[in-house]
Short mmCIF file of C-alpha atoms in Angstrom, two decimals:
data_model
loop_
_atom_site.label_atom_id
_atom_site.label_comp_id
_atom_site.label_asym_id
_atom_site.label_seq_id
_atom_site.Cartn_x
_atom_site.Cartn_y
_atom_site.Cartn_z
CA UNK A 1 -24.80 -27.74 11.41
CA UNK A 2 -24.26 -30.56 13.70
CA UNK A 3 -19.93 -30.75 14.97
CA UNK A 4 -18.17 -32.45 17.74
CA UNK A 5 -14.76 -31.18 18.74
CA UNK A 6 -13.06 -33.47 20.78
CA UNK A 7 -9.81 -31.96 23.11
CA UNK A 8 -8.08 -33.06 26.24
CA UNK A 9 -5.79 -35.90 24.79
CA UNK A 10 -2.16 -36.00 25.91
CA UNK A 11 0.70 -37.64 26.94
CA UNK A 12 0.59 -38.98 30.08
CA UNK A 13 1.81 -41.96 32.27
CA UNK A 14 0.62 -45.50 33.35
CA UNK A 15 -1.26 -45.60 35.82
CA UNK A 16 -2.66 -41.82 35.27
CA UNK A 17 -5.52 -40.35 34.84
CA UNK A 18 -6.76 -37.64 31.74
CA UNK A 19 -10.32 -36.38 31.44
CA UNK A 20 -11.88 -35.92 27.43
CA UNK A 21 -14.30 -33.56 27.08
CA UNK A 22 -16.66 -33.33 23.11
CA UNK A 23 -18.31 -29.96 22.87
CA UNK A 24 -21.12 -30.70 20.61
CA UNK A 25 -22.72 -27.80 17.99
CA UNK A 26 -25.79 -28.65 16.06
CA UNK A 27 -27.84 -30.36 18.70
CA UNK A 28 -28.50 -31.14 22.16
CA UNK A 29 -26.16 -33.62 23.38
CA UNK A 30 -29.15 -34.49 26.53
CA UNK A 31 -31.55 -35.34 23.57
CA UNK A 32 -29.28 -37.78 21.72
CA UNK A 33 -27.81 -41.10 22.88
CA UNK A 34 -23.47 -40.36 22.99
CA UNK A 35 -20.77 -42.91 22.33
CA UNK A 36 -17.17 -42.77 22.89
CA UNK A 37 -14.88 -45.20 20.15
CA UNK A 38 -11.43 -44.98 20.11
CA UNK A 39 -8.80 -46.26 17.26
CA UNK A 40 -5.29 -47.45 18.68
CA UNK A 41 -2.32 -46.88 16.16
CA UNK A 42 -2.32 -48.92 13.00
CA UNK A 43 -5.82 -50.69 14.11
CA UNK A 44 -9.30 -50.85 13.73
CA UNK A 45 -12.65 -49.17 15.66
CA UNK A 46 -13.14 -50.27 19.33
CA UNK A 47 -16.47 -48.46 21.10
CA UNK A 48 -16.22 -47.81 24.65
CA UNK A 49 -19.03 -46.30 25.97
CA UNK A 50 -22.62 -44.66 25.83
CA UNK A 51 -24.92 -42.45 27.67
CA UNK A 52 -28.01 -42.67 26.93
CA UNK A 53 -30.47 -39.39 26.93
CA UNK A 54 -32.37 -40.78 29.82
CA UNK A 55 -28.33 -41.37 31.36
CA UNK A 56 -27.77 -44.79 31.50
CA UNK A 57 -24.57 -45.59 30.98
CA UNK A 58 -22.75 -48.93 29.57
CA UNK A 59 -19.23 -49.67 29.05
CA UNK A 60 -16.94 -52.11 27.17
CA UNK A 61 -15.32 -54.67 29.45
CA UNK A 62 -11.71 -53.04 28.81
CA UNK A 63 -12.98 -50.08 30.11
CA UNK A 64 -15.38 -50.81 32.58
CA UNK A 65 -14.53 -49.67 36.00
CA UNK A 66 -11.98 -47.04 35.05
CA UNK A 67 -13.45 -45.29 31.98
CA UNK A 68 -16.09 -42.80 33.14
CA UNK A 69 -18.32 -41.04 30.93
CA UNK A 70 -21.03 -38.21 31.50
CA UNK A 71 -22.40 -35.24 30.15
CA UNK A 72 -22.65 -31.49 31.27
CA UNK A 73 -26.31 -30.62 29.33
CA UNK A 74 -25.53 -26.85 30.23
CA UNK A 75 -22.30 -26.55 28.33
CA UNK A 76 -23.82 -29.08 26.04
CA UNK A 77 -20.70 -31.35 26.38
CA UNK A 78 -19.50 -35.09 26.68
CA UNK A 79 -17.05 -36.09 28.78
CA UNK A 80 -14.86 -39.68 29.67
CA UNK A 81 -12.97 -39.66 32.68
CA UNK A 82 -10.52 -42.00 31.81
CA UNK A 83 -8.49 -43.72 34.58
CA UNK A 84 -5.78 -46.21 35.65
CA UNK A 85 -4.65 -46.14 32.14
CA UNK A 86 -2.75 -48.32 30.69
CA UNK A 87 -0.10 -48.89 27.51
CA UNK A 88 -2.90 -50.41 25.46
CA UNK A 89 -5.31 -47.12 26.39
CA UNK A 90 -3.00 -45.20 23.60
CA UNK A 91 -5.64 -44.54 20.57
CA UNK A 92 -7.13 -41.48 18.86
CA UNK A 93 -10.60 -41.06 21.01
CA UNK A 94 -13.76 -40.40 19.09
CA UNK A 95 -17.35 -39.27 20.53
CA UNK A 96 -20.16 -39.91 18.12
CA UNK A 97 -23.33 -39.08 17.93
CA UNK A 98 -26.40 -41.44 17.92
CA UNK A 99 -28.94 -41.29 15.09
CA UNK A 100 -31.55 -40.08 17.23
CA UNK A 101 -32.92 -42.97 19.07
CA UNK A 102 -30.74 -45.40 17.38
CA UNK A 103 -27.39 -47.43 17.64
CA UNK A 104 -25.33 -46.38 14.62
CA UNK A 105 -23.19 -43.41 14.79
CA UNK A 106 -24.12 -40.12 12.67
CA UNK A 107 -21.40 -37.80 13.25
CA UNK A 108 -17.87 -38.30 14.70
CA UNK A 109 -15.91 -35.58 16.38
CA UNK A 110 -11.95 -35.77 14.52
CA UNK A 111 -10.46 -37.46 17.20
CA UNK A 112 -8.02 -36.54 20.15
CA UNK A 113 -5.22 -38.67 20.85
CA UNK A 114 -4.06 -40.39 23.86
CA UNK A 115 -0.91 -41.20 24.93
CA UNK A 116 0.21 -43.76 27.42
CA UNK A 117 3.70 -43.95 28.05
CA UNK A 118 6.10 -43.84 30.20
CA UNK B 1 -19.96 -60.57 23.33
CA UNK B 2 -20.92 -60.29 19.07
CA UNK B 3 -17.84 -61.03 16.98
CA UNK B 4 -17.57 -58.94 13.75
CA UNK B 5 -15.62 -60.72 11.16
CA UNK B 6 -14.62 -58.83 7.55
CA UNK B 7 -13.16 -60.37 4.52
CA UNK B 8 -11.02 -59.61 2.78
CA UNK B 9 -8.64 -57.90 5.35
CA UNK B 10 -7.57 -55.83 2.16
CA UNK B 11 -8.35 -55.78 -1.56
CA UNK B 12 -6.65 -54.26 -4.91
CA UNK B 13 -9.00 -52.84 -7.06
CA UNK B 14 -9.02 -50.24 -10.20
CA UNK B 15 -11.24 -47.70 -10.97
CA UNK B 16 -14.35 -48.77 -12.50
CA UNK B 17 -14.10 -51.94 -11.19
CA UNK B 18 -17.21 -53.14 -8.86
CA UNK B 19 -15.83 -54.39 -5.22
CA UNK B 20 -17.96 -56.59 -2.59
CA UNK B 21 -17.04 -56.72 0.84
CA UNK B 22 -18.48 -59.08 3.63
CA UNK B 23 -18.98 -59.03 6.77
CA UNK B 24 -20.16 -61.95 9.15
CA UNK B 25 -21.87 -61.80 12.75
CA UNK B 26 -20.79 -64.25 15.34
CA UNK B 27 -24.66 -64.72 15.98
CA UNK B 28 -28.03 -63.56 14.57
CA UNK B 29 -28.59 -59.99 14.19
CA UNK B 30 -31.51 -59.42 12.17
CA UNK B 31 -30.68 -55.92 10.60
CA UNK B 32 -28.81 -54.45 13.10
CA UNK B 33 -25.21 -53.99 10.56
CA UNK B 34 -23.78 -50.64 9.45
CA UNK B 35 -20.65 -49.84 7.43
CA UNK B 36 -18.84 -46.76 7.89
CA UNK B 37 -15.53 -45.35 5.27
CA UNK B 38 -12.51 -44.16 6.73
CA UNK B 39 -10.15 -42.41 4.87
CA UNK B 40 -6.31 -42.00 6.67
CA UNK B 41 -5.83 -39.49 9.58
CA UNK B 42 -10.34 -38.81 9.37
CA UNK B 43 -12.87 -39.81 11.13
CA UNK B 44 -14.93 -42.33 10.43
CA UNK B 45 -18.03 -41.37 8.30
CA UNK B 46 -21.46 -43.29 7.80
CA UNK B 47 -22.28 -45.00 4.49
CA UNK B 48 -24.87 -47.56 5.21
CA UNK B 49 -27.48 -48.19 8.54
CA UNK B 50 -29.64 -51.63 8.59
CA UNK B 51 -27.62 -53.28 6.20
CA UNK B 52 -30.01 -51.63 3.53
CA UNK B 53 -30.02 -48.22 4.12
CA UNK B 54 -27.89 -45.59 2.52
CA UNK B 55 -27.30 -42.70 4.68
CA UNK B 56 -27.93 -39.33 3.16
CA UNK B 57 -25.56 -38.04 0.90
CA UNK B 58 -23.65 -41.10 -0.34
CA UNK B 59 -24.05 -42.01 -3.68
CA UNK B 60 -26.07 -44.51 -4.94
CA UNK B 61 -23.06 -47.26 -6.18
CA UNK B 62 -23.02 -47.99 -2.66
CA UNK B 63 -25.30 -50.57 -1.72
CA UNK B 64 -25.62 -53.19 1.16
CA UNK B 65 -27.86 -56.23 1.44
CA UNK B 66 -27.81 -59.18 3.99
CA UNK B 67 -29.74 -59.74 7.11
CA UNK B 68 -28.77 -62.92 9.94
CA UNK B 69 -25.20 -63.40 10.30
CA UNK B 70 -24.17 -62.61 6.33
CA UNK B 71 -23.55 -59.01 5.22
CA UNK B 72 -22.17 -57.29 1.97
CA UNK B 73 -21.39 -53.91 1.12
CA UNK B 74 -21.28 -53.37 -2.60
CA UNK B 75 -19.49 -50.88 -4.70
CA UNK B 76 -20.99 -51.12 -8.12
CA UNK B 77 -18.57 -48.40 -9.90
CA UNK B 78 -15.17 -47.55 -8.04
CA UNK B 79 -14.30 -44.07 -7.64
CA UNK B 80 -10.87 -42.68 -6.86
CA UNK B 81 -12.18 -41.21 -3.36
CA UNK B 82 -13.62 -44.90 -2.44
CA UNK B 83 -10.21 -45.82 -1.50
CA UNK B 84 -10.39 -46.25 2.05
CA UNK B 85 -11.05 -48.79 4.62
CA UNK B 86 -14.47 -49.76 5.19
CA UNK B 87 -15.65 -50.97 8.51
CA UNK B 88 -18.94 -52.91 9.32
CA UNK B 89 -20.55 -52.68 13.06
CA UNK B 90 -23.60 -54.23 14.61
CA UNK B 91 -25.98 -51.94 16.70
CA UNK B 92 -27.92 -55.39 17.74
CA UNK B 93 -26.45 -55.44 21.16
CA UNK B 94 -23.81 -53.87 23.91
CA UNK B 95 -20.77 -53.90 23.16
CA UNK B 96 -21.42 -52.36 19.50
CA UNK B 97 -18.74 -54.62 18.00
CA UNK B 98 -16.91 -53.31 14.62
CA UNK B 99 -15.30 -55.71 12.12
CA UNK B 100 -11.59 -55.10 11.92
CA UNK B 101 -11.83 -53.47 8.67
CA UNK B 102 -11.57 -54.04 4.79
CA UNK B 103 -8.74 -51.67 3.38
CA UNK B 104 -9.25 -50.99 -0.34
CA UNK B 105 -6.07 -50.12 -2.43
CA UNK B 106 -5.53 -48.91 -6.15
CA UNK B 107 -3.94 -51.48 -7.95
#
């Protein structure tokens, strides 16, 4: 059975920095393409980020240059290494799988949330 | 950057009754839509893939259609667990935009 289990979301101040992690059950997260969407209070579906199985990487312009993401294929687990964050970085964070070799999303974790505040 | 844009915002409905929702594309994107259901406090869960295709396990009153820039998802029969808010996103290019959502409520 395929699950994602997000953890790692907090509270933490502008300007921080807050590392997710999405341990992934089911599947081979280095076989599969791996997003990243987040949901801010109240609104709608915002994707952030994907690594691709061969690792590329590509990033939403609100994120790019702070938001990190990568994989650990040994502990079969996504990560995004979020930084500088801001007010408007407060959301519930998803990881979702790929369906394999495609670009719509399969299976969602349930979310962590984030919490930027001073 | 591909702008998603959904209509109605948010829609009254009864059981029984048969719903359409659209979605438009800011520029051509063949196939390349997909609707996902969200139900409060869940994740977001698949219904539909290349504006056609219904994922496994949905049932069949969902249906999509469209191709271009024009998208609908149909719901031929409502059902009390279709309340929810239904969100459209195109896989045709980086960033994988979503529409800002269609939220269905009982009337």
């Amino acid at each position: 059975e395929v699950q994602l289990v997000e953890s790692g979301g907090d509270l933490i101040q502008p300007g921080g920095s807050l590392r997710l992690s999405c341990a992934a059950s089911g599947f081979a997260v280095s076989n599969n393409y791996m997003s990243w969407v987040r949901q801010a209070p109240g609104r709608g579906l915002e994707w952030l980020s994907v690594i691709y199985s061969g690792g590329s990487t590509y990033y939403a312009d609100s994120v790019k240059g702070r938001f990190t993401i990568s994989r650990d294929n040994s502990k079969n687990t996504l990560y995004l290494q979020m930084n500088s964050l801001r007010a408007e970085d407060t959301a519930v964070y998803y990881c979702a799988r790929h369906s394999s070799g495609y670009y719509w999303f399969d299976y969602w974790g349930q979310g962590t949330l984030v919490t930027v505040s001073s | 950057d591909i702008q998603m844009t959904q209509s109605p915002s948010s829609l009254s409905a009864s059981v029984g009754d048969r719903v359409t929702i659209t979605c438009r594309a800011s520029q051509n994107i063949i196939s390349y839509l997909n609707w996902y259901q969200q139900n409060p406090g869940k994740a977001p869960k698949l219904l539909m893939y290349s504006a056609s295709t219904l994922q496994s396990g949905v049932p069949s009153r969902f249906s999509g259609s469209g191709s271009g820039t024009d998208f609908t998802l149909t719901i031929s029969s409502l059902q009390p667990e279709d309340f929810a808010t239904y969100y459209c996103q195109q896989s045709y290019s980086i960033p994988y935009t979503f529409g800002q959502g269609t939220k269905l409520e009982i009337k």
